[in-house]
C-alpha cells in the first residue's frame, strides 16, 4: 500500500487566518458583539429607515387582512339581504295578484268589484 502524504500548510498561509477569522466572527456573535454600537452610530439613518420600512410593511399587512375580513363579512351580509329581498318580492307579488286582491276585498267587506269595461281616456285639445 501506498502511504498518502499529508500536506500541512506552511506557517503564514491563509488556512490559519481563515480559521481565526471564522472563529472570531462566531465568537463575536456568541458574545453578542456581532454588531457593535459603533455600527449603529455610523449607519443610524440606514438602520432607522430599515426599521420604519419594516413597521410600514407590518402595518400594511395588518390593514390588508382586516380589510379582507371586512369584505368577506359584508359579502355574507349582502347575500343574506339578497335572499331576503327575493323572499319579500315573492310575498309582494303574491299579494298583488288579482285573485288575492279580490279575497282581501271580500274579507274586508269593501264592496268593490272588478270592472268589465276598461277605463276611458279623455282627450282635451287646447287649440
mmCIF file of N, CA and C in Angstrom:
data_model
loop_
_atom_site.group_PDB
_atom_site.id
_atom_site.type_symbol
_atom_site.label_atom_id
_atom_site.label_comp_id
_atom_site.label_asym_id
_atom_site.label_seq_id
_atom_site.Cartn_x
_atom_site.Cartn_y
_atom_site.Cartn_z
ATOM 1 N N UNK A 1 0.813 -1.179 0.000
ATOM 2 C CA UNK A 1 0.000 0.000 0.000
ATOM 3 C C UNK A 1 0.862 1.250 0.000
ATOM 4 N N UNK A 2 0.255 2.202 -0.608
ATOM 5 C CA UNK A 2 0.992 3.453 -0.666
ATOM 6 C C UNK A 2 0.533 4.351 0.470
ATOM 7 N N UNK A 3 1.446 4.970 1.041
ATOM 8 C CA UNK A 3 1.117 5.906 2.091
ATOM 9 C C UNK A 3 0.843 7.269 1.495
ATOM 10 N N UNK A 4 -0.221 7.790 1.959
ATOM 11 C CA UNK A 4 -0.551 9.132 1.470
ATOM 12 C C UNK A 4 0.130 10.143 2.367
ATOM 13 N N UNK A 5 0.710 11.058 1.731
ATOM 14 C CA UNK A 5 1.392 12.092 2.493
ATOM 15 C C UNK A 5 0.411 13.203 2.797
ATOM 16 N N UNK A 6 0.375 13.568 4.016
ATOM 17 C CA UNK A 6 -0.474 14.673 4.420
ATOM 18 C C UNK A 6 0.330 15.959 4.282
ATOM 19 N N UNK A 7 -0.270 16.829 3.538
ATOM 20 C CA UNK A 7 0.424 18.101 3.371
ATOM 21 C C UNK A 7 -0.114 19.070 4.406
ATOM 22 N N UNK A 8 0.759 19.617 5.125
ATOM 23 C CA UNK A 8 0.390 20.598 6.121
ATOM 24 C C UNK A 8 0.732 21.980 5.587
ATOM 25 N N UNK A 9 -0.158 22.892 5.832
ATOM 26 C CA UNK A 9 0.136 24.236 5.330
ATOM 27 C C UNK A 9 1.322 24.831 6.059
ATOM 28 N N UNK A 10 2.051 25.572 5.331
ATOM 29 C CA UNK A 10 3.195 26.249 5.926
ATOM 30 C C UNK A 10 2.693 27.377 6.791
ATOM 31 N N UNK A 11 3.447 27.717 7.762
ATOM 32 C CA UNK A 11 3.035 28.822 8.627
ATOM 33 C C UNK A 11 3.016 30.098 7.799
ATOM 34 N N UNK A 12 1.986 30.846 8.017
ATOM 35 C CA UNK A 12 1.870 32.095 7.276
ATOM 36 C C UNK A 12 0.938 31.964 6.087
ATOM 37 N N UNK A 13 0.446 30.728 5.781
ATOM 38 C CA UNK A 13 -0.502 30.594 4.687
ATOM 39 C C UNK A 13 -1.887 30.975 5.156
ATOM 40 N N UNK A 14 -2.878 31.041 4.240
ATOM 41 C CA UNK A 14 -4.207 31.545 4.513
ATOM 42 C C UNK A 14 -5.086 30.649 5.362
ATOM 43 N N UNK A 15 -4.777 29.387 5.592
ATOM 44 C CA UNK A 15 -5.643 28.461 6.311
ATOM 45 C C UNK A 15 -5.811 28.878 7.767
ATOM 46 N N UNK A 16 -4.760 29.246 8.422
ATOM 47 C CA UNK A 16 -4.872 29.639 9.827
ATOM 48 C C UNK A 16 -5.592 30.975 9.963
ATOM 49 N N UNK A 17 -5.400 31.855 9.006
ATOM 50 C CA UNK A 17 -6.073 33.149 9.108
ATOM 51 C C UNK A 17 -7.576 32.982 8.875
ATOM 52 N N UNK A 18 -7.967 31.998 8.043
ATOM 53 C CA UNK A 18 -9.387 31.724 7.839
ATOM 54 C C UNK A 18 -10.015 31.194 9.122
ATOM 55 N N UNK A 19 -9.340 30.292 9.762
ATOM 56 C CA UNK A 19 -9.870 29.719 10.998
ATOM 57 C C UNK A 19 -10.021 30.803 12.064
ATOM 58 N N UNK A 20 -9.044 31.640 12.174
ATOM 59 C CA UNK A 20 -9.119 32.684 13.194
ATOM 60 C C UNK A 20 -10.224 33.682 12.851
ATOM 61 N N UNK A 21 -10.406 33.986 11.531
ATOM 62 C CA UNK A 21 -11.467 34.908 11.129
ATOM 63 C C UNK A 21 -12.833 34.298 11.412
ATOM 64 N N UNK A 22 -13.032 32.998 11.056
ATOM 65 C CA UNK A 22 -14.303 32.328 11.300
ATOM 66 C C UNK A 22 -14.576 32.215 12.791
ATOM 67 N N UNK A 23 -13.584 31.820 13.554
ATOM 68 C CA UNK A 23 -13.780 31.698 14.994
ATOM 69 C C UNK A 23 -13.985 33.071 15.621
ATOM 70 N N UNK A 24 -13.373 34.093 15.053
ATOM 71 C CA UNK A 24 -13.547 35.440 15.573
ATOM 72 C C UNK A 24 -14.992 35.901 15.354
ATOM 73 N N UNK A 25 -15.554 35.667 14.157
ATOM 74 C CA UNK A 25 -16.941 36.056 13.881
ATOM 75 C C UNK A 25 -17.893 35.254 14.749
ATOM 76 N N UNK A 26 -17.658 33.943 14.848
ATOM 77 C CA UNK A 26 -18.514 33.086 15.667
ATOM 78 C C UNK A 26 -18.434 33.497 17.137
ATOM 79 N N UNK A 27 -17.261 33.780 17.598
ATOM 80 C CA UNK A 27 -17.096 34.201 18.986
ATOM 81 C C UNK A 27 -17.764 35.535 19.250
ATOM 82 N N UNK A 28 -17.641 36.464 18.319
ATOM 83 C CA UNK A 28 -18.301 37.763 18.481
ATOM 84 C C UNK A 28 -19.813 37.613 18.471
ATOM 85 N N UNK A 29 -20.335 36.728 17.609
ATOM 86 C CA UNK A 29 -21.786 36.526 17.545
ATOM 87 C C UNK A 29 -22.299 35.889 18.831
ATOM 88 N N UNK A 30 -21.556 34.941 19.382
ATOM 89 C CA UNK A 30 -21.969 34.286 20.618
ATOM 90 C C UNK A 30 -21.913 35.231 21.807
ATOM 91 N N UNK A 31 -20.997 36.143 21.795
ATOM 92 C CA UNK A 31 -20.886 37.096 22.897
ATOM 93 C C UNK A 31 -21.801 38.295 22.720
ATOM 94 N N UNK A 32 -22.511 38.361 21.583
ATOM 95 C CA UNK A 32 -23.422 39.468 21.355
ATOM 96 C C UNK A 32 -22.742 40.715 20.849
ATOM 97 N N UNK A 33 -21.572 40.571 20.296
ATOM 98 C CA UNK A 33 -20.833 41.729 19.811
ATOM 99 C C UNK A 33 -20.683 41.676 18.288
ATOM 100 N N UNK A 34 -21.621 41.026 17.630
ATOM 101 C CA UNK A 34 -21.542 40.907 16.172
ATOM 102 C C UNK A 34 -21.757 42.270 15.518
ATOM 103 N N UNK A 35 -22.731 42.999 16.020
ATOM 104 C CA UNK A 35 -22.957 44.354 15.531
ATOM 105 C C UNK A 35 -22.705 45.281 16.708
ATOM 106 N N UNK A 36 -21.716 46.086 16.584
ATOM 107 C CA UNK A 36 -21.326 46.940 17.706
ATOM 108 C C UNK A 36 -22.120 48.237 17.687
ATOM 109 N N UNK A 37 -22.002 48.973 18.766
ATOM 110 C CA UNK A 37 -22.665 50.272 18.845
ATOM 111 C C UNK A 37 -22.047 51.251 17.867
ATOM 112 N N UNK A 38 -20.801 51.017 17.517
ATOM 113 C CA UNK A 38 -20.141 51.866 16.532
ATOM 114 C C UNK A 38 -20.827 51.738 15.168
ATOM 115 N N UNK A 39 -21.269 50.541 14.839
ATOM 116 C CA UNK A 39 -22.000 50.319 13.583
ATOM 117 C C UNK A 39 -23.273 51.158 13.556
ATOM 118 N N UNK A 40 -24.017 51.166 14.663
ATOM 119 C CA UNK A 40 -25.254 51.937 14.721
ATOM 120 C C UNK A 40 -24.986 53.441 14.678
ATOM 121 N N UNK A 41 -23.905 53.864 15.289
ATOM 122 C CA UNK A 41 -23.611 55.302 15.262
ATOM 123 C C UNK A 41 -23.191 55.749 13.866
ATOM 124 N N UNK A 42 -22.561 54.892 13.097
ATOM 125 C CA UNK A 42 -22.159 55.252 11.741
ATOM 126 C C UNK A 42 -23.304 55.146 10.745
ATOM 127 N N UNK A 43 -24.207 54.171 10.936
ATOM 128 C CA UNK A 43 -25.263 53.898 9.958
ATOM 129 C C UNK A 43 -26.655 54.082 10.558
ATOM 130 N N UNK A 44 -26.832 55.096 11.380
ATOM 131 C CA UNK A 44 -28.120 55.256 12.061
ATOM 132 C C UNK A 44 -29.245 55.599 11.096
ATOM 133 N N UNK A 45 -28.974 56.303 10.022
ATOM 134 C CA UNK A 45 -30.024 56.648 9.059
ATOM 135 C C UNK A 45 -30.517 55.390 8.351
ATOM 136 N N UNK A 46 -29.593 54.556 7.927
ATOM 137 C CA UNK A 46 -29.967 53.322 7.246
ATOM 138 C C UNK A 46 -30.748 52.395 8.174
ATOM 139 N N UNK A 47 -30.306 52.294 9.406
ATOM 140 C CA UNK A 47 -30.996 51.436 10.379
ATOM 141 C C UNK A 47 -32.397 51.977 10.660
ATOM 142 N N UNK A 48 -32.508 53.289 10.834
ATOM 143 C CA UNK A 48 -33.813 53.889 11.114
ATOM 144 C C UNK A 48 -34.767 53.691 9.938
ATOM 145 N N UNK A 49 -34.279 53.902 8.711
ATOM 146 C CA UNK A 49 -35.119 53.687 7.531
ATOM 147 C C UNK A 49 -35.532 52.221 7.395
ATOM 148 N N UNK A 50 -34.620 51.319 7.704
ATOM 149 C CA UNK A 50 -34.948 49.891 7.638
ATOM 150 C C UNK A 50 -36.040 49.529 8.643
ATOM 151 N N UNK A 51 -35.918 50.051 9.847
ATOM 152 C CA UNK A 51 -36.928 49.781 10.877
ATOM 153 C C UNK A 51 -38.274 50.379 10.479
ATOM 154 N N UNK A 52 -38.262 51.617 9.962
ATOM 155 C CA UNK A 52 -39.502 52.255 9.526
ATOM 156 C C UNK A 52 -40.162 51.492 8.377
ATOM 157 N N UNK A 53 -39.372 51.005 7.429
ATOM 158 C CA UNK A 53 -39.935 50.221 6.322
ATOM 159 C C UNK A 53 -40.522 48.907 6.827
ATOM 160 N N UNK A 54 -39.881 48.302 7.788
ATOM 161 C CA UNK A 54 -40.375 47.056 8.358
ATOM 162 C C UNK A 54 -41.699 47.280 9.088
ATOM 163 N N UNK A 55 -41.779 48.362 9.855
ATOM 164 C CA UNK A 55 -43.021 48.694 10.565
ATOM 165 C C UNK A 55 -44.122 49.025 9.565
ATOM 166 N N UNK A 56 -43.777 49.761 8.510
ATOM 167 C CA UNK A 56 -44.748 50.096 7.454
ATOM 168 C C UNK A 56 -45.274 48.829 6.779
ATOM 169 N N UNK A 57 -44.406 47.863 6.515
ATOM 170 C CA UNK A 57 -44.810 46.595 5.909
ATOM 171 C C UNK A 57 -45.791 45.845 6.820
ATOM 172 N N UNK A 58 -45.478 45.783 8.102
ATOM 173 C CA UNK A 58 -46.361 45.098 9.056
ATOM 174 C C UNK A 58 -47.713 45.802 9.125
ATOM 175 N N UNK A 59 -47.718 47.129 9.144
ATOM 176 C CA UNK A 59 -48.961 47.900 9.203
ATOM 177 C C UNK A 59 -49.815 47.646 7.978
ATOM 178 N N UNK A 60 -49.212 47.682 6.797
ATOM 179 C CA UNK A 60 -49.962 47.426 5.567
ATOM 180 C C UNK A 60 -50.532 46.016 5.536
ATOM 181 N N UNK A 61 -49.758 45.051 5.995
ATOM 182 C CA UNK A 61 -50.237 43.678 6.005
ATOM 183 C C UNK A 61 -51.432 43.535 6.948
ATOM 184 N N UNK A 62 -51.364 44.171 8.110
ATOM 185 C CA UNK A 62 -52.460 44.114 9.073
ATOM 186 C C UNK A 62 -53.716 44.777 8.505
ATOM 187 N N UNK A 63 -53.548 45.949 7.893
ATOM 188 C CA UNK A 63 -54.695 46.649 7.302
ATOM 189 C C UNK A 63 -55.318 45.826 6.181
ATOM 190 N N UNK A 64 -54.498 45.192 5.384
ATOM 191 C CA UNK A 64 -55.000 44.357 4.295
ATOM 192 C C UNK A 64 -55.795 43.181 4.848
ATOM 193 N N UNK A 65 -55.292 42.538 5.872
ATOM 194 C CA UNK A 65 -56.001 41.397 6.459
ATOM 195 C C UNK A 65 -57.330 41.827 7.067
ATOM 196 N N UNK A 66 -57.351 42.947 7.779
ATOM 197 C CA UNK A 66 -58.607 43.401 8.364
ATOM 198 C C UNK A 66 -59.589 43.825 7.288
ATOM 199 N N UNK A 67 -59.087 44.426 6.215
ATOM 200 C CA UNK A 67 -59.976 44.799 5.103
ATOM 201 C C UNK A 67 -60.557 43.565 4.426
ATOM 202 N N UNK A 68 -59.757 42.545 4.251
ATOM 203 C CA UNK A 68 -60.244 41.306 3.632
ATOM 204 C C UNK A 68 -61.310 40.652 4.511
ATOM 205 N N UNK A 69 -61.122 40.662 5.824
ATOM 206 C CA UNK A 69 -62.128 40.101 6.737
ATOM 207 C C UNK A 69 -63.417 40.913 6.669
ATOM 208 N N UNK A 70 -63.292 42.233 6.594
ATOM 209 C CA UNK A 70 -64.474 43.091 6.479
ATOM 210 C C UNK A 70 -65.211 42.821 5.175
ATOM 211 N N UNK A 71 -64.471 42.667 4.095
ATOM 212 C CA UNK A 71 -65.082 42.383 2.790
ATOM 213 C C UNK A 71 -65.823 41.054 2.820
ATOM 214 N N UNK A 72 -65.225 40.036 3.405
ATOM 215 C CA UNK A 72 -65.888 38.732 3.492
ATOM 216 C C UNK A 72 -67.161 38.823 4.332
ATOM 217 N N UNK A 73 -67.094 39.559 5.426
ATOM 218 C CA UNK A 73 -68.268 39.724 6.288
ATOM 219 C C UNK A 73 -69.380 40.450 5.538
ATOM 220 N N UNK A 74 -69.033 41.504 4.813
ATOM 221 C CA UNK A 74 -70.029 42.262 4.064
ATOM 222 C C UNK A 74 -70.608 41.460 2.898
ATOM 223 N N UNK A 75 -69.790 40.619 2.282
ATOM 224 C CA UNK A 75 -70.309 39.765 1.201
ATOM 225 C C UNK A 75 -71.324 38.763 1.731
ATOM 226 N N UNK A 76 -71.068 38.198 2.907
ATOM 227 C CA UNK A 76 -72.039 37.286 3.519
ATOM 228 C C UNK A 76 -73.331 38.028 3.848
ATOM 229 N N UNK A 77 -73.180 39.234 4.402
ATOM 230 C CA UNK A 77 -74.352 40.030 4.744
ATOM 231 C C UNK A 77 -75.136 40.412 3.485
ATOM 232 N N UNK A 78 -74.438 40.728 2.411
ATOM 233 C CA UNK A 78 -75.095 41.070 1.145
ATOM 234 C C UNK A 78 -75.872 39.879 0.598
ATOM 235 N N UNK A 79 -75.306 38.700 0.703
ATOM 236 C CA UNK A 79 -76.001 37.502 0.234
ATOM 237 C C UNK A 79 -77.284 37.274 1.038
ATOM 238 N N UNK A 80 -77.225 37.496 2.339
ATOM 239 C CA UNK A 80 -78.416 37.337 3.184
ATOM 240 C C UNK A 80 -79.480 38.359 2.790
ATOM 241 N N UNK A 81 -79.058 39.603 2.565
ATOM 242 C CA UNK A 81 -80.006 40.653 2.183
ATOM 243 C C UNK A 81 -80.631 40.343 0.824
ATOM 244 N N UNK A 82 -79.840 39.822 -0.094
ATOM 245 C CA UNK A 82 -80.390 39.464 -1.416
ATOM 246 C C UNK A 82 -81.447 38.375 -1.304
ATOM 247 N N UNK A 83 -81.201 37.369 -0.488
ATOM 248 C CA UNK A 83 -82.201 36.311 -0.333
ATOM 249 C C UNK A 83 -83.459 36.843 0.343
ATOM 250 N N UNK A 84 -83.279 37.744 1.310
ATOM 251 C CA UNK A 84 -84.451 38.350 1.951
ATOM 252 C C UNK A 84 -85.243 39.189 0.956
ATOM 253 N N UNK A 85 -84.546 39.901 0.069
ATOM 254 C CA UNK A 85 -85.217 40.706 -0.945
ATOM 255 C C UNK A 85 -86.032 39.838 -1.889
ATOM 256 N N UNK A 86 -85.471 38.727 -2.301
ATOM 257 C CA UNK A 86 -86.200 37.816 -3.188
ATOM 258 C C UNK A 86 -87.431 37.261 -2.479
ATOM 259 N N UNK A 87 -87.296 36.927 -1.215
ATOM 260 C CA UNK A 87 -88.426 36.411 -0.449
ATOM 261 C C UNK A 87 -89.518 37.471 -0.303
ATOM 262 N N UNK A 88 -89.123 38.685 0.023
ATOM 263 C CA UNK A 88 -90.099 39.760 0.153
ATOM 264 C C UNK A 88 -90.751 40.094 -1.185
ATOM 265 N N UNK A 89 -89.996 40.023 -2.238
ATOM 266 C CA UNK A 89 -90.546 40.291 -3.567
ATOM 267 C C UNK A 89 -91.583 39.240 -3.945
ATOM 268 N N UNK A 90 -91.283 38.001 -3.634
ATOM 269 C CA UNK A 90 -92.260 36.952 -3.940
ATOM 270 C C UNK A 90 -93.521 37.118 -3.091
ATOM 271 N N UNK A 91 -93.351 37.515 -1.832
ATOM 272 C CA UNK A 91 -94.516 37.777 -0.981
ATOM 273 C C UNK A 91 -95.343 38.927 -1.549
ATOM 274 N N UNK A 92 -94.686 39.979 -1.979
ATOM 275 C CA UNK A 92 -95.374 41.125 -2.559
ATOM 276 C C UNK A 92 -96.103 40.731 -3.841
ATOM 277 N N UNK A 93 -95.441 39.974 -4.685
ATOM 278 C CA UNK A 93 -96.060 39.559 -5.944
ATOM 279 C C UNK A 93 -97.281 38.675 -5.681
ATOM 280 N N UNK A 94 -97.234 37.867 -4.663
ATOM 281 C CA UNK A 94 -98.398 37.033 -4.361
ATOM 282 C C UNK A 94 -99.550 37.878 -3.807
ATOM 283 N N UNK A 95 -99.239 38.964 -3.148
ATOM 284 C CA UNK A 95 -100.284 39.825 -2.600
ATOM 285 C C UNK A 95 -100.956 40.683 -3.678
ATOM 286 N N UNK A 96 -100.244 41.039 -4.694
ATOM 287 C CA UNK A 96 -100.847 41.929 -5.685
ATOM 288 C C UNK A 96 -101.537 41.172 -6.815
ATOM 289 N N UNK A 97 -101.551 39.899 -6.776
ATOM 290 C CA UNK A 97 -102.297 39.156 -7.785
ATOM 291 C C UNK A 97 -103.783 39.476 -7.657
ATOM 292 N N UNK A 98 -104.446 39.395 -8.763
ATOM 293 C CA UNK A 98 -105.858 39.779 -8.789
ATOM 294 C C UNK A 98 -106.708 38.917 -7.879
ATOM 295 N N UNK A 99 -106.460 37.638 -7.872
ATOM 296 C CA UNK A 99 -107.283 36.760 -7.041
ATOM 297 C C UNK A 99 -107.066 37.035 -5.561
ATOM 298 N N UNK A 100 -105.807 37.247 -5.182
ATOM 299 C CA UNK A 100 -105.558 37.531 -3.767
ATOM 300 C C UNK A 100 -106.138 38.890 -3.378
ATOM 301 N N UNK A 101 -106.091 39.846 -4.310
ATOM 302 C CA UNK A 101 -106.691 41.151 -4.028
ATOM 303 C C UNK A 101 -108.208 41.039 -3.869
ATOM 304 N N UNK A 102 -108.824 40.232 -4.691
ATOM 305 C CA UNK A 102 -110.264 40.026 -4.557
ATOM 306 C C UNK A 102 -110.602 39.392 -3.208
ATOM 307 N N UNK A 103 -109.791 38.473 -2.799
ATOM 308 C CA UNK A 103 -110.021 37.849 -1.497
ATOM 309 C C UNK A 103 -109.884 38.867 -0.373
ATOM 310 N N UNK A 104 -108.900 39.724 -0.475
ATOM 311 C CA UNK A 104 -108.732 40.753 0.548
ATOM 312 C C UNK A 104 -109.921 41.719 0.564
ATOM 313 N N UNK A 105 -110.417 42.072 -0.618
ATOM 314 C CA UNK A 105 -111.571 42.974 -0.693
ATOM 315 C C UNK A 105 -112.787 42.324 -0.062
ATOM 316 N N UNK A 106 -113.028 41.082 -0.365
ATOM 317 C CA UNK A 106 -114.175 40.367 0.197
ATOM 318 C C UNK A 106 -114.023 40.189 1.709
ATOM 319 N N UNK A 107 -112.844 39.875 2.141
ATOM 320 C CA UNK A 107 -112.607 39.642 3.557
ATOM 321 C C UNK A 107 -112.827 40.923 4.369
ATOM 322 N N UNK A 108 -112.451 42.045 3.790
ATOM 323 C CA UNK A 108 -112.589 43.324 4.490
ATOM 324 C C UNK A 108 -113.935 44.008 4.223
ATOM 325 N N UNK A 109 -114.787 43.366 3.452
ATOM 326 C CA UNK A 109 -116.129 43.879 3.152
ATOM 327 C C UNK A 109 -116.087 45.312 2.599
ATOM 328 N N UNK A 110 -115.330 45.501 1.533
ATOM 329 C CA UNK A 110 -115.195 46.829 0.949
ATOM 330 C C UNK A 110 -116.217 47.091 -0.167
ATOM 331 N N UNK A 111 -116.901 46.110 -0.600
ATOM 332 C CA UNK A 111 -117.906 46.226 -1.657
ATOM 333 C C UNK A 111 -117.322 46.810 -2.949
ATOM 334 N N UNK A 112 -116.198 46.356 -3.311
ATOM 335 C CA UNK A 112 -115.580 46.752 -4.577
ATOM 336 C C UNK A 112 -115.649 45.582 -5.542
ATOM 337 N N UNK A 113 -115.734 45.923 -6.829
ATOM 338 C CA UNK A 113 -115.786 44.870 -7.845
ATOM 339 C C UNK A 113 -114.854 45.225 -8.991
ATOM 340 N N UNK A 114 -114.508 44.230 -9.758
ATOM 341 C CA UNK A 114 -113.656 44.424 -10.918
ATOM 342 C C UNK A 114 -114.513 44.932 -12.060
ATOM 343 N N UNK A 115 -114.052 45.940 -12.775
ATOM 344 C CA UNK A 115 -114.811 46.491 -13.890
ATOM 345 C C UNK A 115 -114.728 45.571 -15.096
ATOM 346 N N UNK A 116 -115.836 45.476 -15.806
ATOM 347 C CA UNK A 116 -115.849 44.676 -17.031
ATOM 348 C C UNK A 116 -115.309 45.467 -18.211
ATOM 349 N N UNK A 117 -115.514 46.738 -18.201
ATOM 350 C CA UNK A 117 -115.046 47.581 -19.298
ATOM 351 C C UNK A 117 -113.801 48.334 -18.871
ATOM 352 N N UNK A 118 -112.912 48.569 -19.813
ATOM 353 C CA UNK A 118 -111.697 49.309 -19.454
ATOM 354 C C UNK A 118 -112.018 50.782 -19.208
ATOM 355 N N UNK A 119 -111.151 51.484 -18.528
ATOM 356 C CA UNK A 119 -111.393 52.899 -18.265
ATOM 357 C C UNK A 119 -111.301 53.721 -19.559
ATOM 358 N N UNK A 120 -111.988 54.834 -19.581
ATOM 359 C CA UNK A 120 -111.977 55.704 -20.741
ATOM 360 C C UNK A 120 -110.856 56.728 -20.602
ATOM 361 N N UNK A 121 -110.314 57.103 -21.754
ATOM 362 C CA UNK A 121 -109.313 58.140 -21.779
ATOM 363 C C UNK A 121 -109.967 59.397 -22.349
ATOM 364 N N UNK A 122 -109.849 60.460 -21.676
ATOM 365 C CA UNK A 122 -110.430 61.726 -22.119
ATOM 366 C C UNK A 122 -109.325 62.579 -22.683
ATOM 367 N N UNK A 123 -109.518 63.030 -23.911
ATOM 368 C CA UNK A 123 -108.536 63.871 -24.566
ATOM 369 C C UNK A 123 -109.059 65.297 -24.613
ATOM 370 N N UNK A 124 -108.228 66.213 -24.335
ATOM 371 C CA UNK A 124 -108.619 67.619 -24.319
ATOM 372 C C UNK A 124 -107.684 68.389 -25.228
ATOM 373 N N UNK A 125 -108.211 69.103 -26.188
ATOM 374 C CA UNK A 125 -107.393 69.909 -27.099
ATOM 375 C C UNK A 125 -107.419 71.347 -26.649
ATOM 376 N N UNK A 126 -106.288 71.943 -26.562
ATOM 377 C CA UNK A 126 -106.181 73.334 -26.103
ATOM 378 C C UNK A 126 -106.059 74.305 -27.276
ATOM 379 N N UNK A 127 -106.339 73.949 -28.468
ATOM 380 C CA UNK A 127 -106.175 74.828 -29.639
ATOM 381 C C UNK A 127 -107.298 75.758 -29.796
#
